[in-house]
Short mmCIF file of C-alpha atoms and ligand atoms in Angstrom, two decimals:
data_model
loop_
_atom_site.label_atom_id
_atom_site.label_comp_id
_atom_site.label_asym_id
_atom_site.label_seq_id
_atom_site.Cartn_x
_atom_site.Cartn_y
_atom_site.Cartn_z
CA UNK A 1 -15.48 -22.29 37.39
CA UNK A 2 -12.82 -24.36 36.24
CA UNK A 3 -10.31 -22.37 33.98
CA UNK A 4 -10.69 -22.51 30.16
CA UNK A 5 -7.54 -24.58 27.91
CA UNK A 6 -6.12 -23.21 24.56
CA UNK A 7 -3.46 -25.23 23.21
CA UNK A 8 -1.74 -23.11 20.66
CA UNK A 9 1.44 -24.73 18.39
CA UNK A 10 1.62 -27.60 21.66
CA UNK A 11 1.29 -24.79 24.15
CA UNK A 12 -0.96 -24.96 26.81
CA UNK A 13 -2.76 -21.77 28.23
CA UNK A 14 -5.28 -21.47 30.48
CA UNK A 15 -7.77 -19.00 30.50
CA UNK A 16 -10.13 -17.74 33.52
CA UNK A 17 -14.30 -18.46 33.27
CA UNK A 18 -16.72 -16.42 34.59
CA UNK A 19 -20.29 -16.52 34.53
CA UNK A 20 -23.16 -13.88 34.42
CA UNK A 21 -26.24 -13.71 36.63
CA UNK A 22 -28.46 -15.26 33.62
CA UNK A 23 -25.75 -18.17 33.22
CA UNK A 24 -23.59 -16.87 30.28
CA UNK A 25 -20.14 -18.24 30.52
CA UNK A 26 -17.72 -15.68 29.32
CA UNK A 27 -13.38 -16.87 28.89
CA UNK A 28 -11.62 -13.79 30.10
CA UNK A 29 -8.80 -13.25 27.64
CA UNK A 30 -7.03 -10.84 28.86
CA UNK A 31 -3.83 -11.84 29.58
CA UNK A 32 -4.03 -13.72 26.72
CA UNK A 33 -1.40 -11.69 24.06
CA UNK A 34 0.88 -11.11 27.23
CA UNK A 35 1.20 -14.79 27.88
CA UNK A 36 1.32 -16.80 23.76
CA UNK A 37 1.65 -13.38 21.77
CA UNK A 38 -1.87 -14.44 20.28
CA UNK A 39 -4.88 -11.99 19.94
CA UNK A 40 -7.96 -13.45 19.32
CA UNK A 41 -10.45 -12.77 15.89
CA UNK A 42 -13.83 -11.31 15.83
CA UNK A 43 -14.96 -8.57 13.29
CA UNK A 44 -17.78 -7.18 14.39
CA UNK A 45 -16.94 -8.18 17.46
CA UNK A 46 -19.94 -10.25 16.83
CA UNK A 47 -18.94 -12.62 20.05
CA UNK A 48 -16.73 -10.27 22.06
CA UNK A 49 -17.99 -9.16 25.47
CA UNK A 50 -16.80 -5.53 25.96
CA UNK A 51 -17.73 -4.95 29.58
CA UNK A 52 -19.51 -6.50 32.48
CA UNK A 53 -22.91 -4.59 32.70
CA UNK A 54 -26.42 -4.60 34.62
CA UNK A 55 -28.89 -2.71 32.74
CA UNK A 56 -30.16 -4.86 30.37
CA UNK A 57 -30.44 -8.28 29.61
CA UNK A 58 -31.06 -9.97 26.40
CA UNK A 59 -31.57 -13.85 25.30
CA UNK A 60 -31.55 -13.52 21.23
CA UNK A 61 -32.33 -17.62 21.07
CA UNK A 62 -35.63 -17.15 23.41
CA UNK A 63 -36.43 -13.55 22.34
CA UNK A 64 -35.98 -11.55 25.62
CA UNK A 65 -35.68 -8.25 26.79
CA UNK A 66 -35.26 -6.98 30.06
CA UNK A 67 -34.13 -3.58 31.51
CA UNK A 68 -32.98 -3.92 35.01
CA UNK A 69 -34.74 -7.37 35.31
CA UNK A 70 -38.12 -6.02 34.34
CA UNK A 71 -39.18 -7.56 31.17
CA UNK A 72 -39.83 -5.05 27.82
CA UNK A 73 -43.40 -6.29 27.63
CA UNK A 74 -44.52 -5.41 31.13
CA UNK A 75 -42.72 -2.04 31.01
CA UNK A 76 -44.72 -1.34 27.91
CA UNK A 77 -47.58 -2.19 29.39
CA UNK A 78 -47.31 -0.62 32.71
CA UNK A 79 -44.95 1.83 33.39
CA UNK A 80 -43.82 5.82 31.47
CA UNK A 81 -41.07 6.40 29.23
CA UNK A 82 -40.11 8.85 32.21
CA UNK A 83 -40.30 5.76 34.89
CA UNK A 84 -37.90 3.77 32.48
CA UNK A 85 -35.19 6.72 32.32
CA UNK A 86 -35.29 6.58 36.14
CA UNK A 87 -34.86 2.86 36.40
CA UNK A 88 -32.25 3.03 33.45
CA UNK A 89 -30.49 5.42 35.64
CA UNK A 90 -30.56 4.77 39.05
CA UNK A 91 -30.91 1.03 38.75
CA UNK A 92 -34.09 1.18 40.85
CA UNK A 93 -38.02 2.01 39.83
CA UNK A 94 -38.53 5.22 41.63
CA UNK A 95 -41.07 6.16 44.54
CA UNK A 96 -43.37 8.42 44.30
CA UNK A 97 -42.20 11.30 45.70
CA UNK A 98 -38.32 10.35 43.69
CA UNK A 99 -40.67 10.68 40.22
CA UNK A 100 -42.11 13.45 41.35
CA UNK A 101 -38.98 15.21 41.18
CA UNK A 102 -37.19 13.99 38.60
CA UNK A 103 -40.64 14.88 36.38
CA UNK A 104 -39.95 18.60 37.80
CA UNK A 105 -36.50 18.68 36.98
CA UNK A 106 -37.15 17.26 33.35
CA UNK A 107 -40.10 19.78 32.60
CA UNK A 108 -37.55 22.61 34.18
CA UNK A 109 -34.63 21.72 32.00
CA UNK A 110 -35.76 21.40 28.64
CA UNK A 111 -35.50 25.27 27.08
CA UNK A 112 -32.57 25.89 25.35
CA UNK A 113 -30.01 28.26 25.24
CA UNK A 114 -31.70 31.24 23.47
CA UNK A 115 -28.15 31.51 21.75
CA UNK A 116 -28.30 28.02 20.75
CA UNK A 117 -31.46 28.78 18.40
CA UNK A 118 -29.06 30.99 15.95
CA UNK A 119 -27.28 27.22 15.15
CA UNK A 120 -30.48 26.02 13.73
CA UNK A 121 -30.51 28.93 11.39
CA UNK A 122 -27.12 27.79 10.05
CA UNK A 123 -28.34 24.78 8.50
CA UNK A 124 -30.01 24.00 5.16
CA UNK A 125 -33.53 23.02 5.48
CA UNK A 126 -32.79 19.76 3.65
CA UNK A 127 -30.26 19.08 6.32
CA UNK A 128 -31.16 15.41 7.99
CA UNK A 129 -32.26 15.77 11.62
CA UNK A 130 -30.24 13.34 12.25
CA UNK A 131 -26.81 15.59 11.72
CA UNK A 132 -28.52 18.45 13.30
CA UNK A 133 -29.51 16.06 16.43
CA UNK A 134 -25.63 15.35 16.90
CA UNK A 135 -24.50 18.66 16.09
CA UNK A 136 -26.58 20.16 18.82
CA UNK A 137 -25.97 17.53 21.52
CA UNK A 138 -22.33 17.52 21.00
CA UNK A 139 -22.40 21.61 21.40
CA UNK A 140 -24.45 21.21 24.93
CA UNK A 141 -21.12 20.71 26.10
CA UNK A 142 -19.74 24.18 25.40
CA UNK A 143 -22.97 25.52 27.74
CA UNK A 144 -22.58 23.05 29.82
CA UNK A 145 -19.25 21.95 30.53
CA UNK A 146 -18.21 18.87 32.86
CA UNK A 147 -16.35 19.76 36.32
CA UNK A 148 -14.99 17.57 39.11
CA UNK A 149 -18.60 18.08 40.99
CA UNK A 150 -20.75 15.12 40.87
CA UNK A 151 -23.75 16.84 41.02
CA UNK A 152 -22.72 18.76 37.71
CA UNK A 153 -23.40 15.39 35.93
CA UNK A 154 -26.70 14.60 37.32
CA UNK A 155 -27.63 18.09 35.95
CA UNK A 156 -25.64 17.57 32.58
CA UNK A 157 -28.09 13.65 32.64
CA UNK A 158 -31.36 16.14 33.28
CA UNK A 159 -30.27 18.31 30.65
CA UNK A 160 -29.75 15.67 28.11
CA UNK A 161 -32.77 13.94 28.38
CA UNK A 162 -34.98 16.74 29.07
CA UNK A 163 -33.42 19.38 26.31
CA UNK A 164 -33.34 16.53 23.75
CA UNK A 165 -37.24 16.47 22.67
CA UNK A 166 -36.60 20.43 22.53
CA UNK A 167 -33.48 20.25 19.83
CA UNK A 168 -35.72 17.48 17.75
CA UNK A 169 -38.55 19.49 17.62
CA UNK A 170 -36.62 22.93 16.71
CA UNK A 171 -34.80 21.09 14.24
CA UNK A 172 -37.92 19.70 12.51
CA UNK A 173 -39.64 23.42 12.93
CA UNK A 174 -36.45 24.83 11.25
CA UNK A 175 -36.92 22.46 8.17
CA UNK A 176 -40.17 23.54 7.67
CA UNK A 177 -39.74 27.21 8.23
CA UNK A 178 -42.14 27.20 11.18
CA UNK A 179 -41.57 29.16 14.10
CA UNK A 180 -40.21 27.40 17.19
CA UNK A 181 -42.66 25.90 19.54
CA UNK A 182 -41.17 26.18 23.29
CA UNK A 183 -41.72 23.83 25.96
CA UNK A 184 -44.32 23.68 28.83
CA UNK A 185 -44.10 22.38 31.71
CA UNK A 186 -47.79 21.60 32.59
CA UNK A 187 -47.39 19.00 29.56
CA UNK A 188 -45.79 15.60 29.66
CA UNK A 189 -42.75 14.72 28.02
CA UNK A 190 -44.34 13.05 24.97
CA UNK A 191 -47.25 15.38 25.02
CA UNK A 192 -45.07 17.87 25.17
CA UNK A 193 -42.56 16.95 22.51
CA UNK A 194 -45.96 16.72 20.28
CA UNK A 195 -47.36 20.02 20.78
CA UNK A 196 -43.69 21.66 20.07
CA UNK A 197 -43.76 19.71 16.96
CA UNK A 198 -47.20 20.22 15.45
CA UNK A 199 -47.76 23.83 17.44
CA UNK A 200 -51.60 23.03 18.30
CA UNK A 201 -53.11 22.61 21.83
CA UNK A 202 -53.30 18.98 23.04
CA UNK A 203 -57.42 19.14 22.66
CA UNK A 204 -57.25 19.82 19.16
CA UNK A 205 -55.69 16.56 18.60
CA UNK A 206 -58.04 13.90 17.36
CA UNK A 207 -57.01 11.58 20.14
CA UNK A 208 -54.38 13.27 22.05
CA UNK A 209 -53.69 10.85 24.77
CA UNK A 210 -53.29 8.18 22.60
CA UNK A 211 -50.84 9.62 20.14
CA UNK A 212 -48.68 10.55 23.63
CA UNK A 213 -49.06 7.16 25.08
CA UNK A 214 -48.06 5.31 22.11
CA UNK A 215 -44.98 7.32 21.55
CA UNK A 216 -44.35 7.06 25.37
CA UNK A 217 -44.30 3.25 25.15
CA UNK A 218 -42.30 3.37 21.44
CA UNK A 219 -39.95 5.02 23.76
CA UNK A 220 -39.71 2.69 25.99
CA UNK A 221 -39.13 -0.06 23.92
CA UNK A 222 -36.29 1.83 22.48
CA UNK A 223 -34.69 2.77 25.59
CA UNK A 224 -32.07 0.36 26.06
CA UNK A 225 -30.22 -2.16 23.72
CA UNK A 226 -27.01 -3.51 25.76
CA UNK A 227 -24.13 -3.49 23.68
CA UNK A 228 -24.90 -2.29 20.54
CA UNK A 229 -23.60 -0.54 17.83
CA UNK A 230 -24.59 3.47 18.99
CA UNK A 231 -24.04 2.25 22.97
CA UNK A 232 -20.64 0.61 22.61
CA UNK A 233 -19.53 3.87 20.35
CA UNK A 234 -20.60 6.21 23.70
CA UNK A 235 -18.79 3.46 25.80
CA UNK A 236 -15.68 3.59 23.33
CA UNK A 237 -15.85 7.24 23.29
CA UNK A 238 -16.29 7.88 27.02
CA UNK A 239 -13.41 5.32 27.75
CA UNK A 240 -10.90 8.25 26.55
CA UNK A 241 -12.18 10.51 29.44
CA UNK A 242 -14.39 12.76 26.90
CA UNK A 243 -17.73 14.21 28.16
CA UNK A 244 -21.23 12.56 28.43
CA UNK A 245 -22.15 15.18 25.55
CA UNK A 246 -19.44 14.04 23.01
CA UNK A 247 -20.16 10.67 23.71
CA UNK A 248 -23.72 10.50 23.69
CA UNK A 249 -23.18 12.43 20.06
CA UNK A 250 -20.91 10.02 18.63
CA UNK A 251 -23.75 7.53 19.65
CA UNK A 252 -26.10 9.70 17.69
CA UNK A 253 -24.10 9.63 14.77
CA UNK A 254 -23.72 5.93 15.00
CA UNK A 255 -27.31 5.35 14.84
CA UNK A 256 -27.84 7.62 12.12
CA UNK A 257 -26.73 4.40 9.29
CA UNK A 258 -29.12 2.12 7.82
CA UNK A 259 -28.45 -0.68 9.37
CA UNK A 260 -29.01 0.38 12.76
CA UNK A 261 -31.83 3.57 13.96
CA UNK A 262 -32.07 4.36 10.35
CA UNK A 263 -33.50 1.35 9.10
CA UNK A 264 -36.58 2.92 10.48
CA UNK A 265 -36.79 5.70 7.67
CA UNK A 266 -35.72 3.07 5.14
CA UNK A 267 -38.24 0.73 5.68
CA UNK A 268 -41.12 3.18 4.78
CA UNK A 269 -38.95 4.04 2.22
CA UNK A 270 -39.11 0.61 1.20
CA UNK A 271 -42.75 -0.06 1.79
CA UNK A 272 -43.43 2.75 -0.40
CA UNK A 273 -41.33 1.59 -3.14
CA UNK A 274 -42.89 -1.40 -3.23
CA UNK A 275 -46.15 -0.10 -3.12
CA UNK A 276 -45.42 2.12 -6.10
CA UNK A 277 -44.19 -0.72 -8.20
CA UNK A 278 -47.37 -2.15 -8.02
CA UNK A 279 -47.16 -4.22 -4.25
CA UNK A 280 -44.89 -7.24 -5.75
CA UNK A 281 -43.46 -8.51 -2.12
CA UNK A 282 -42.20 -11.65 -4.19
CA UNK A 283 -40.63 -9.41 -6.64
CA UNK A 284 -38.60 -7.90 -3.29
CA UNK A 285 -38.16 -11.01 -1.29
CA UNK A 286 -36.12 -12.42 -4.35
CA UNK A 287 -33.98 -8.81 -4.36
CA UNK A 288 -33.37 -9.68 -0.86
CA UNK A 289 -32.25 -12.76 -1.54
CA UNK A 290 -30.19 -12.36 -4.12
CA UNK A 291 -26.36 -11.63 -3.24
CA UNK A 292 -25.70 -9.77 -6.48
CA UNK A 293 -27.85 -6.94 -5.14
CA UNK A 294 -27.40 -4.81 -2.86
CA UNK A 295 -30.96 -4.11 -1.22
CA UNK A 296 -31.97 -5.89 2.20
CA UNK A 297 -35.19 -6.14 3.83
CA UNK A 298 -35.07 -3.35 5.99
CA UNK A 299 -36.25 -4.05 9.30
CA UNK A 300 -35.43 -7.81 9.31
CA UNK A 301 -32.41 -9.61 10.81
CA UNK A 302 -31.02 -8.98 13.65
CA UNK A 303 -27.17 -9.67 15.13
CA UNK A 304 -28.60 -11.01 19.27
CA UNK A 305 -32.15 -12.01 18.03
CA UNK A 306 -32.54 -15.08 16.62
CA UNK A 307 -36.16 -15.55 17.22
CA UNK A 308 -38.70 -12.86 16.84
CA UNK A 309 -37.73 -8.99 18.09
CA UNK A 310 -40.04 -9.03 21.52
CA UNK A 311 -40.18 -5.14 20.88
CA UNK A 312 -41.17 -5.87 17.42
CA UNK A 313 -43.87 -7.90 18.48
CA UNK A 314 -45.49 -5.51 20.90
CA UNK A 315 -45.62 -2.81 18.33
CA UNK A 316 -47.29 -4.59 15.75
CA UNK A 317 -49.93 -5.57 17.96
CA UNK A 318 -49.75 -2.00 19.16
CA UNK A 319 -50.14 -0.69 15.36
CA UNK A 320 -53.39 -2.56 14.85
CA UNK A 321 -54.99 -1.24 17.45
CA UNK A 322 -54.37 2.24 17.37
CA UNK A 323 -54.52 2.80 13.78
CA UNK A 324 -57.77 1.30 14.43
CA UNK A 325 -58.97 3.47 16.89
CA UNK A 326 -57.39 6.69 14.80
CA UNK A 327 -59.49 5.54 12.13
CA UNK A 328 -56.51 5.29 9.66
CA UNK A 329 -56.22 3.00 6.81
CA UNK A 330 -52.58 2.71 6.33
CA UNK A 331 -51.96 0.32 2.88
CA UNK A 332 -48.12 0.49 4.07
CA UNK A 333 -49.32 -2.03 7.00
CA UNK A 334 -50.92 -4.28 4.96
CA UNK A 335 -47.90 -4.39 2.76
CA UNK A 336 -45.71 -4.60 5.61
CA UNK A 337 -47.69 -7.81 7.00
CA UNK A 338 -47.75 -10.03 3.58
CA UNK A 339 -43.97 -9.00 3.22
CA UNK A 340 -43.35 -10.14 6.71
CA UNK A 341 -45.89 -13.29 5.90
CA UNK A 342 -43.67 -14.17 2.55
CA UNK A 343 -40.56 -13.65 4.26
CA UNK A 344 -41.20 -16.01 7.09
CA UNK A 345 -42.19 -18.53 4.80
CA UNK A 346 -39.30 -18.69 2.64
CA UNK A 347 -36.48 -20.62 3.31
CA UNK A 348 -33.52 -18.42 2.79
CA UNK A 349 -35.11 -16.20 5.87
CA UNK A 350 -35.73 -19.27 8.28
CA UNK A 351 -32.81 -20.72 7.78
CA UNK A 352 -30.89 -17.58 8.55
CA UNK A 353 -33.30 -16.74 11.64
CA UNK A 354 -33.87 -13.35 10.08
CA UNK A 355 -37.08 -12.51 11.69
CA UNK A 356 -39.02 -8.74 11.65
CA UNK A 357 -36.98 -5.92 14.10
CA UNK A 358 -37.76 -3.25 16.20
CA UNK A 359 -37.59 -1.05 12.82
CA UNK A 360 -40.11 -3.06 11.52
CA UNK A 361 -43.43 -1.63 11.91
CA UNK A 362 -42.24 1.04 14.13
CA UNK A 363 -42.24 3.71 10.91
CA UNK A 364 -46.11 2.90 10.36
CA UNK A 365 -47.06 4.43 14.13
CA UNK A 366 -44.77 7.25 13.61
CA UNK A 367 -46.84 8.07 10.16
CA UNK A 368 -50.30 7.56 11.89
CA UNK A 369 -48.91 10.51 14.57
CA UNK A 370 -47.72 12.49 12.06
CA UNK A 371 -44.41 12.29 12.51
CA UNK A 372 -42.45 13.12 9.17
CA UNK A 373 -40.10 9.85 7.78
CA UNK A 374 -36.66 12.13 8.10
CA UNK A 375 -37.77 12.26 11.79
CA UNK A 376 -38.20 8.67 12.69
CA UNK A 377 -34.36 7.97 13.81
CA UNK A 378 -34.72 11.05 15.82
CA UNK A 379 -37.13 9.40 17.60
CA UNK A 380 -34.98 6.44 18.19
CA UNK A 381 -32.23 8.47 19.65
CA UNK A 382 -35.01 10.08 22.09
CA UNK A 383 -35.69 6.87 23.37
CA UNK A 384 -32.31 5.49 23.45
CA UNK A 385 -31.18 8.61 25.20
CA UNK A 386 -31.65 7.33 29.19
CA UNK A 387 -29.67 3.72 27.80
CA UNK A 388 -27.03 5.85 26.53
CA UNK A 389 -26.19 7.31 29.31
CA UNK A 390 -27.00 4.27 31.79
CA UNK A 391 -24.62 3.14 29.92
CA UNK A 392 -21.27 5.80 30.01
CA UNK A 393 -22.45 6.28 34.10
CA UNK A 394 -21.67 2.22 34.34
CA UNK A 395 -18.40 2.44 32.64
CA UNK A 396 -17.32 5.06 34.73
CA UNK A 397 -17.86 3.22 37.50
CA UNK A 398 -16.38 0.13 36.24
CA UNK A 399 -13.22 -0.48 37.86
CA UNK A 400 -11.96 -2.99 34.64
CA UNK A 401 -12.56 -0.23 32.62
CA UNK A 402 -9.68 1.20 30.11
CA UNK A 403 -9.32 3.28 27.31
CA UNK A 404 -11.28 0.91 24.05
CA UNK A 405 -7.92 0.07 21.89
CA UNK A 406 -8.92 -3.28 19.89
CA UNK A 407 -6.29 -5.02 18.46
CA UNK A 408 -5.87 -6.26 14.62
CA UNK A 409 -4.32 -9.06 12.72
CA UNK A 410 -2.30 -6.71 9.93
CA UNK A 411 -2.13 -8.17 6.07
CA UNK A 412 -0.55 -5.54 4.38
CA UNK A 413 2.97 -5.14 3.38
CA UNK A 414 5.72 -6.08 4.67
CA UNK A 415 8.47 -3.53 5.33
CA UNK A 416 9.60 -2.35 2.07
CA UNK A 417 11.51 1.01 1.22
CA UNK A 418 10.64 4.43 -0.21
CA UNK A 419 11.87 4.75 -4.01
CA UNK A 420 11.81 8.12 -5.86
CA UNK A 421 9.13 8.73 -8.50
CA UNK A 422 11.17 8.55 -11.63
CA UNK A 423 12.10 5.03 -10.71
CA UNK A 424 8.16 4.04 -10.30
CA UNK A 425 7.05 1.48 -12.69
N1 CMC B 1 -32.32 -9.05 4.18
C1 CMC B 1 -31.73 -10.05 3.48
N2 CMC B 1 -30.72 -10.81 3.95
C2 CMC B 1 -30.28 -10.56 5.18
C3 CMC B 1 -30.83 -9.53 5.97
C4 CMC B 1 -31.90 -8.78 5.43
N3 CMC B 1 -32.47 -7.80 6.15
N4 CMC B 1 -30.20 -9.48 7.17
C5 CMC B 1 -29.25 -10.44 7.12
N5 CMC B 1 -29.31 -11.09 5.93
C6 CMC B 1 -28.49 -12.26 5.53
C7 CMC B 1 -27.09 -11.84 5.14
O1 CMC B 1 -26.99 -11.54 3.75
C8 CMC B 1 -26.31 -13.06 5.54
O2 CMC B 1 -26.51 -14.06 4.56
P1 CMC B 1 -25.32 -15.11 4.21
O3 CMC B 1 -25.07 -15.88 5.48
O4 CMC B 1 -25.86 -15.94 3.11
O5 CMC B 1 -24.15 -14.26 3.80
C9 CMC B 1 -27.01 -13.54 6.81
O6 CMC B 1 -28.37 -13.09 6.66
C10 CMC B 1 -26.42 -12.99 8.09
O7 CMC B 1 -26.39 -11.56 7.98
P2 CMC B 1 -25.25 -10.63 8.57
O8 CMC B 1 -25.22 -9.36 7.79
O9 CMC B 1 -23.99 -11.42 8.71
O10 CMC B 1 -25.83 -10.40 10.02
P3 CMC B 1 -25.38 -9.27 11.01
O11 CMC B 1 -25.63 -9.79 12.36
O12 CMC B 1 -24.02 -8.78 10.69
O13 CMC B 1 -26.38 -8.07 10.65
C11 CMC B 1 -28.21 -6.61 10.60
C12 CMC B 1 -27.50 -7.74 11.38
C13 CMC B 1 -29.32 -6.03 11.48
C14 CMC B 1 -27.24 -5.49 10.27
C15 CMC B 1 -28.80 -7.22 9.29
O14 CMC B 1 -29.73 -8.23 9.60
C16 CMC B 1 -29.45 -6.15 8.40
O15 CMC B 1 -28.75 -5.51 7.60
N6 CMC B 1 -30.81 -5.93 8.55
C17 CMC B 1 -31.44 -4.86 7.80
C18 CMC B 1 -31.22 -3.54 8.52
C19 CMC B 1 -32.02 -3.42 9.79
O16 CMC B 1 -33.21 -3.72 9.81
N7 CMC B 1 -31.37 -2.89 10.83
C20 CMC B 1 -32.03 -2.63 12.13
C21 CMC B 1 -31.52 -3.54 13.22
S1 CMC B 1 -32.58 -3.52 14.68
C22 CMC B 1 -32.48 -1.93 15.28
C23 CMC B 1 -31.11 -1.54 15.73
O17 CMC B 1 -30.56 -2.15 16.66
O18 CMC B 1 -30.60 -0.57 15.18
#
């Protein structure tokens, strides 16, 4: 492609274009500072692209998803959480037989460290999974620690993902002052993540195969985001040569704010609000709106998506039906669907594109398994877990790849000098 032109002060620069397989045109600025002295401006870095990458694709204008070229909605349909870590992985959808043993070596990994249960009994029960989550994953490494043999991090990858439901489900037992649950092996890994949580055989559940498969394809749709906010801080953090565990715990602790995987919690926290004021969406809508206060819509808006969430989409339709077929009347759904009706149909949210998220009705499946509200980002970091580390394997393979060191554009003082106190006015 023809090179990109930046005159600067009447001084010309020309700047290298690339595209992507989907068509994006990118300007490589690179050599831009060593060439004009200029760095370019983008808090946020709301229009920055920090790597070249294959996992996933996403058009935010058209609302689409796709992990490895496989669209979200299909996968959801058709395929296991399990499948998508594979494919995350390896790039590939795996054959029989490959499944077959990456399902072993997930079942076989996931006990912990029988040492690693006296950390649980270090923290408060009122202590947010979420801290626990990244305090655990982050200490994996001191069991585990990286070495020069490649086959060391495909077990460290197993490890991760298959120890990860464990730590979640100890943490939760802890809080409750329950007795831990271990892992089998002759369960799946959402079935078996449920029966560590709520200690009773699979049978006694009222539907037990649907509770597994719906958190199976929750995970799914949660399993890879491209660049954002928790994936670029494992990237970032991985770029200065630290471990898959630290990085993949930063990323955890990244997701644990509001406006990312814990907008989750707060929008049942908001539902419920609102339903305890007496269900006045309008009353909320015009909070939302109003740039004196602080509160947001949770689970609206979205940086990339400027159309409808396509993950969003499929788990509303998913929460109709399976509340249905639970037989649970959930009032926080109906709430959540005239809020979403009132927001579309105001103006301040259409002409902003700020359409329903992910986070959006995500919450109200969680509540109809059981799952307590402090737990929901938890689950988002189990499903994000095989993008996360799709996602430090790539960069480490990424021959452009450097330690993360954005620039700034400083705006403090100038260089002034020190003066003793007593001459302070
Ligand atoms: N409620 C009310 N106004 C909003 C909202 C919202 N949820 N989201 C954005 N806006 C407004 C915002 O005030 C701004 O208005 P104006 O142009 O008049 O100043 C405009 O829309 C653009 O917002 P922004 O904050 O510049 O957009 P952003 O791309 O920086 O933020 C976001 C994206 C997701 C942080 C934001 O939409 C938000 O805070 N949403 C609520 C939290 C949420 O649901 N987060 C989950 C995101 S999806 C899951 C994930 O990836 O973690």
């Amino acid at each position: 492609m023809d090179p990109a032109k930046l005159v600067i002060n009447d001084n010309e620069y020309e700047l290298p274009v690339f595209a992507g397989s989907e068509d994006e045109v990118a300007v490589d600025i690179r050599k831009l500072r060593a060439q004009s002295k200029v760095v370019t401006y983008d808090p946020g870095y709301g229009n920055t692209g920090s790597c070249e990458s294959s996992i996933t694709f996403i058009d935010g204008e058209k609302g689409i998803l796709r992990y490895r070229g496989y669209s979200i909605e299909e996968l959801a349909e058709k395929s296991s959480f399990v499948e998508v870590c594979y494919l995350l992985i390896h790039g590939e959808l795996p054959t029989e037989v490959q499944l077959d043993i990456f399902k072993h070596k997930l079942t076989h990994h996931s006990l912990l460290h029988e040492d690693m249960k006296k950390f649980f009994e270090g923290y408060p029960a009122s202590a947010h999974p979420m801290s626990v989550l990244s305090a655990m994953v982050a200490s994996l490494a001191a069991y585990y620690p990286e070495s020069d043999d490649p086959s060391d991090l495909d077990l460290n990858v197993i490890r991760l993902i298959a120890k990860l439901k464990t730590i979640a489900a100890f943490s939760y037992k802890k809080s409750i002052g329950h007795p831990y649950v271990y892992p089998r092996n002759d369960l799946s890994y959402t079935e078996d993540f449920l029966n560590m949580m709520f200690a009773v055989p699979a049978e006694a559940y009222n539907s037990p195969d649907l509770l597994a498969l719906t958190l199976d394809m929750l995970l799914i749709l949660h399993a890879d985001h491209e660049q954002n906010c928790s994936t670029s801080t494992v990237r970032m953090v991985g770029s200065s040569g630290a471990d898959l565990f630290a990085s993949i715990s930063a990323g955890i602790s990244a997701l644990s704010g509001p406006l990312h995987g814990k907008a989750n919690q707060e929008v049942i926290d908001m539902l419920e609000r609102i339903q305890a004021d007496g269900g006045d969406y309008n009353k909320y809508i015009e909070k939302a709106k109003d740039k004196n206060d602080p509160f947001r819509l949770m689970g609206f808006g979205h940086r990339v998506y400027k159309n409808f969430d396509p993950r969003a989409k499929v788990i509303k339709k998913t929460a109709d039906r399976v509340l249905s077929e639970l037989g649970i009347r959930d009032p926080l759904l109906d709430i959540a669907k005239h809020l979403e009706r009132v927001a579309l149909e105001d103006d301040y949210f259409g002409e902003r594109k700020l359409y329903p998220n992910v986070d959006f009705y995500s919450g109200i499946l969680y509540r109809a398994m059981g799952i307590p509200t402090n737990m929901f980002t938890v689950m988002f970091a189990m499903g994000r877990m095989p993008g996360w580390i799709a996602q430090w394997i790539e960069s480490k393979k990424d021959p452009d790849a450097k330690i993360h060191r954005p620039r700034q554009i400083y705006m403090g003082s100038t260089e002034r000098h020190y003066r003793p106190i007593e001459q302070r006015g």
